[in-house]
PDB file of C-alpha atoms in Angstrom:
ATOM      1  CA  MET A  10      65.183  28.036  15.056  1.00  0.00           C
ATOM      2  CA  ASN A  11      61.631  28.532  16.195  1.00  0.00           C
ATOM      3  CA  GLU A  12      59.197  27.414  13.612  1.00  0.00           C
ATOM      4  CA  VAL A  13      56.051  29.487  12.992  1.00  0.00           C
ATOM      5  CA  ASN A  14      52.668  28.500  11.704  1.00  0.00           C
ATOM      6  CA  CYS A  15      52.439  29.937   8.236  1.00  0.00           C
ATOM      7  CA  ASP A  16      50.223  29.220   5.345  1.00  0.00           C
ATOM      8  CA  CYS A  17      52.880  29.605   2.648  1.00  0.00           C
ATOM      9  CA  GLY A  18      53.325  25.907   2.420  1.00  0.00           C
ATOM     10  CA  MET A  19      56.978  25.822   3.558  1.00  0.00           C
ATOM     11  CA  ASN A  20      57.787  23.424   6.412  1.00  0.00           C
ATOM     12  CA  ASP A  21      60.838  25.352   7.789  1.00  0.00           C
ATOM     13  CA  CYS A  22      59.292  28.773   8.312  1.00  0.00           C
ATOM     14  CA  PHE A  23      60.710  30.851  11.051  1.00  0.00           C
ATOM     15  CA  PRO A  24      60.042  34.493  12.317  1.00  0.00           C
ATOM     16  CA  GLY A  25      61.302  37.006   9.748  1.00  0.00           C
ATOM     17  CA  CYS A  26      61.748  34.459   7.045  1.00  0.00           C
ATOM     18  CA  GLY A  27      59.899  36.702   4.595  1.00  0.00           C
ATOM     19  CA  CYS A  28      57.355  34.233   3.439  1.00  0.00           C
ATOM     20  CA  GLU A  29      54.545  36.762   4.113  1.00  0.00           C
ATOM     21  CA  ILE A  30      56.177  39.135   1.544  1.00  0.00           C
ATOM     22  CA  LEU A  31      56.651  36.343  -0.999  1.00  0.00           C
ATOM     23  CA  THR A  32      52.961  35.227  -0.473  1.00  0.00           C
ATOM     24  CA  PHE A  33      51.883  38.817  -0.975  1.00  0.00           C
ATOM     25  CA  LEU A  34      53.897  39.138  -4.158  1.00  0.00           C
ATOM     26  CA  GLY A  35      52.405  35.914  -5.564  1.00  0.00           C
ATOM     27  CA  LYS A  36      48.917  37.350  -5.300  1.00  0.00           C
ATOM     28  CA  LYS A  37      47.317  38.907  -8.351  1.00  0.00           C
ATOM     29  CA  TRP A  38      47.939  42.685  -8.756  1.00  0.00           C
ATOM     30  CA  SER A  39      50.518  42.978  -5.830  1.00  0.00           C
ATOM     31  CA  VAL A  40      53.511  43.529  -8.095  1.00  0.00           C
ATOM     32  CA  TYR A  41      51.622  45.898 -10.297  1.00  0.00           C
ATOM     33  CA  ILE A  42      50.598  48.058  -7.270  1.00  0.00           C
ATOM     34  CA  ILE A  43      54.247  48.242  -6.123  1.00  0.00           C
ATOM     35  CA  MET A  44      55.469  48.995  -9.632  1.00  0.00           C
ATOM     36  CA  HIS A  45      52.941  51.776 -10.148  1.00  0.00           C
ATOM     37  CA  LEU A  46      53.908  53.455  -6.858  1.00  0.00           C
ATOM     38  CA  MET A  47      57.519  53.244  -7.958  1.00  0.00           C
ATOM     39  CA  GLU A  48      56.665  55.248 -11.047  1.00  0.00           C
ATOM     40  CA  ILE A  49      54.191  57.722  -9.749  1.00  0.00           C
ATOM     41  CA  GLN A  50      55.267  57.887  -5.960  1.00  0.00           C
ATOM     42  CA  GLN A  51      51.761  58.695  -4.596  1.00  0.00           C
ATOM     43  CA  LEU A  52      48.458  57.430  -5.726  1.00  0.00           C
ATOM     44  CA  ARG A  53      44.776  57.815  -4.604  1.00  0.00           C
ATOM     45  CA  PHE A  54      42.436  54.807  -4.647  1.00  0.00           C
ATOM     46  CA  ASN A  55      40.514  55.952  -7.804  1.00  0.00           C
ATOM     47  CA  GLU A  56      43.840  56.793  -9.588  1.00  0.00           C
ATOM     48  CA  PHE A  57      44.868  53.124  -9.102  1.00  0.00           C
ATOM     49  CA  LEU A  58      41.539  52.037 -10.624  1.00  0.00           C
ATOM     50  CA  LYS A  59      42.129  54.469 -13.548  1.00  0.00           C
ATOM     51  CA  TYR A  60      45.660  53.114 -14.290  1.00  0.00           C
ATOM     52  CA  MET A  61      44.802  49.479 -13.771  1.00  0.00           C
ATOM     53  CA  GLN A  62      41.439  49.183 -15.387  1.00  0.00           C
ATOM     54  CA  LYS A  63      41.003  45.496 -14.940  1.00  0.00           C
ATOM     55  CA  LEU A  64      41.496  45.687 -11.223  1.00  0.00           C
ATOM     56  CA  GLY A  65      38.360  45.899  -9.194  1.00  0.00           C
ATOM     57  CA  PRO A  66      37.850  48.068  -6.129  1.00  0.00           C
ATOM     58  CA  LYS A  67      37.433  45.112  -3.743  1.00  0.00           C
ATOM     59  CA  SER A  68      40.668  43.458  -4.875  1.00  0.00           C
ATOM     60  CA  LEU A  69      42.559  46.867  -4.792  1.00  0.00           C
ATOM     61  CA  SER A  70      41.290  47.514  -1.226  1.00  0.00           C
ATOM     62  CA  THR A  71      42.418  44.032  -0.174  1.00  0.00           C
ATOM     63  CA  ARG A  72      45.936  44.385  -1.686  1.00  0.00           C
ATOM     64  CA  LEU A  73      46.402  47.866  -0.319  1.00  0.00           C
ATOM     65  CA  LYS A  74      45.539  46.666   3.241  1.00  0.00           C
ATOM     66  CA  GLU A  75      47.863  43.742   2.932  1.00  0.00           C
ATOM     67  CA  ALA A  76      50.729  45.916   1.645  1.00  0.00           C
ATOM     68  CA  GLU A  77      50.111  48.455   4.612  1.00  0.00           C
ATOM     69  CA  ASN A  78      50.038  45.580   7.135  1.00  0.00           C
ATOM     70  CA  LEU A  79      53.421  44.373   5.637  1.00  0.00           C
ATOM     71  CA  GLU A  80      54.778  47.892   5.978  1.00  0.00           C
ATOM     72  CA  LEU A  81      55.337  48.123   2.316  1.00  0.00           C
ATOM     73  CA  LEU A  82      53.228  51.331   1.812  1.00  0.00           C
ATOM     74  CA  ASN A  83      51.974  54.284   3.781  1.00  0.00           C
ATOM     75  CA  ARG A  84      48.322  55.292   3.851  1.00  0.00           C
ATOM     76  CA  SER A  85      47.944  59.070   4.234  1.00  0.00           C
ATOM     77  CA  VAL A  86      44.497  60.647   5.010  1.00  0.00           C
ATOM     78  CA  GLU A  87      43.862  64.370   4.401  1.00  0.00           C
ATOM     79  CA  THR A  88      40.813  65.371   6.457  1.00  0.00           C
ATOM     80  CA  ASP A  89      39.814  68.225   3.992  1.00  0.00           C
ATOM     81  CA  SER A  90      36.293  68.023   2.571  1.00  0.00           C
ATOM     82  CA  PRO A  91      36.130  65.613   0.814  1.00  0.00           C
ATOM     83  CA  VAL A  92      38.475  63.334   2.660  1.00  0.00           C
ATOM     84  CA  LYS A  93      41.531  62.322   0.539  1.00  0.00           C
ATOM     85  CA  VAL A  94      43.334  59.039   1.086  1.00  0.00           C
ATOM     86  CA  SER A  95      46.665  58.426  -0.770  1.00  0.00           C
ATOM     87  CA  TYR A  96      49.292  55.699  -0.808  1.00  0.00           C
ATOM     88  CA  SER A  97      52.966  55.843  -1.113  1.00  0.00           C
ATOM     89  CA  LEU A  98      55.761  53.338  -0.696  1.00  0.00           C
ATOM     90  CA  THR A  99      57.710  53.107   2.601  1.00  0.00           C
ATOM     91  CA  LYS A 100      61.491  52.629   2.549  1.00  0.00           C
ATOM     92  CA  LYS A 101      60.880  48.906   2.727  1.00  0.00           C
ATOM     93  CA  GLY A 102      58.498  49.180  -0.239  1.00  0.00           C
ATOM     94  CA  ILE A 103      60.946  51.214  -2.250  1.00  0.00           C
ATOM     95  CA  GLU A 104      63.684  48.578  -1.676  1.00  0.00           C
ATOM     96  CA  LEU A 105      61.225  45.846  -2.856  1.00  0.00           C
ATOM     97  CA  GLY A 106      60.279  47.945  -5.821  1.00  0.00           C
ATOM     98  CA  ASN A 107      63.962  48.455  -6.831  1.00  0.00           C
ATOM     99  CA  LEU A 108      64.403  44.628  -6.707  1.00  0.00           C
ATOM    100  CA  LEU A 109      61.300  44.125  -8.765  1.00  0.00           C
ATOM    101  CA  LYS A 110      62.669  46.678 -11.407  1.00  0.00           C
ATOM    102  CA  LYS A 111      65.914  44.731 -11.584  1.00  0.00           C
ATOM    103  CA  MET A 112      63.880  41.532 -12.054  1.00  0.00           C
ATOM    104  CA  LYS A 113      61.901  43.138 -14.809  1.00  0.00           C
ATOM    105  CA  ASN A 114      65.102  44.391 -16.567  1.00  0.00           C
ATOM    106  CA  LEU A 115      66.608  40.849 -16.355  1.00  0.00           C
ATOM    107  CA  VAL A 116      63.583  39.333 -17.911  1.00  0.00           C
ATOM    108  CA  HIS A 117      63.598  41.872 -20.656  1.00  0.00           C
ATOM    109  CA  SER A 118      67.318  41.184 -21.306  1.00  0.00           C
ATOM    110  CA  TRP A 119      66.360  37.462 -21.989  1.00  0.00           C
ATOM    111  CA  THR A 120      64.173  38.502 -24.889  1.00  0.00           C
ATOM    112  CA  ASP A 121      66.791  40.709 -26.680  1.00  0.00           C
TER     113      ASP A 121
END
């Protein structure tokens, strides 16, 4: 296997190992963004800020760009006046969201 340089801290990384996604999920707000899009399907930037009041615009912008680069979400631009930008999950993002839902349900079952 070809090793790749990665900042996830693992010594045995290889192309396609998924550590980029795991690193993203470990960052503050990442899981919440995915979960909100699972519930609402499509959100605009200010709607995220409304639903997630402790999340600042700079952090949101960073996480959205990271998720887009990982092909977890689509960024859609409507060129009307004013310009409207909205975000929705890709197929890959939906699959990840479904897994996160299962994890959430598992954790809830532990508290019953």
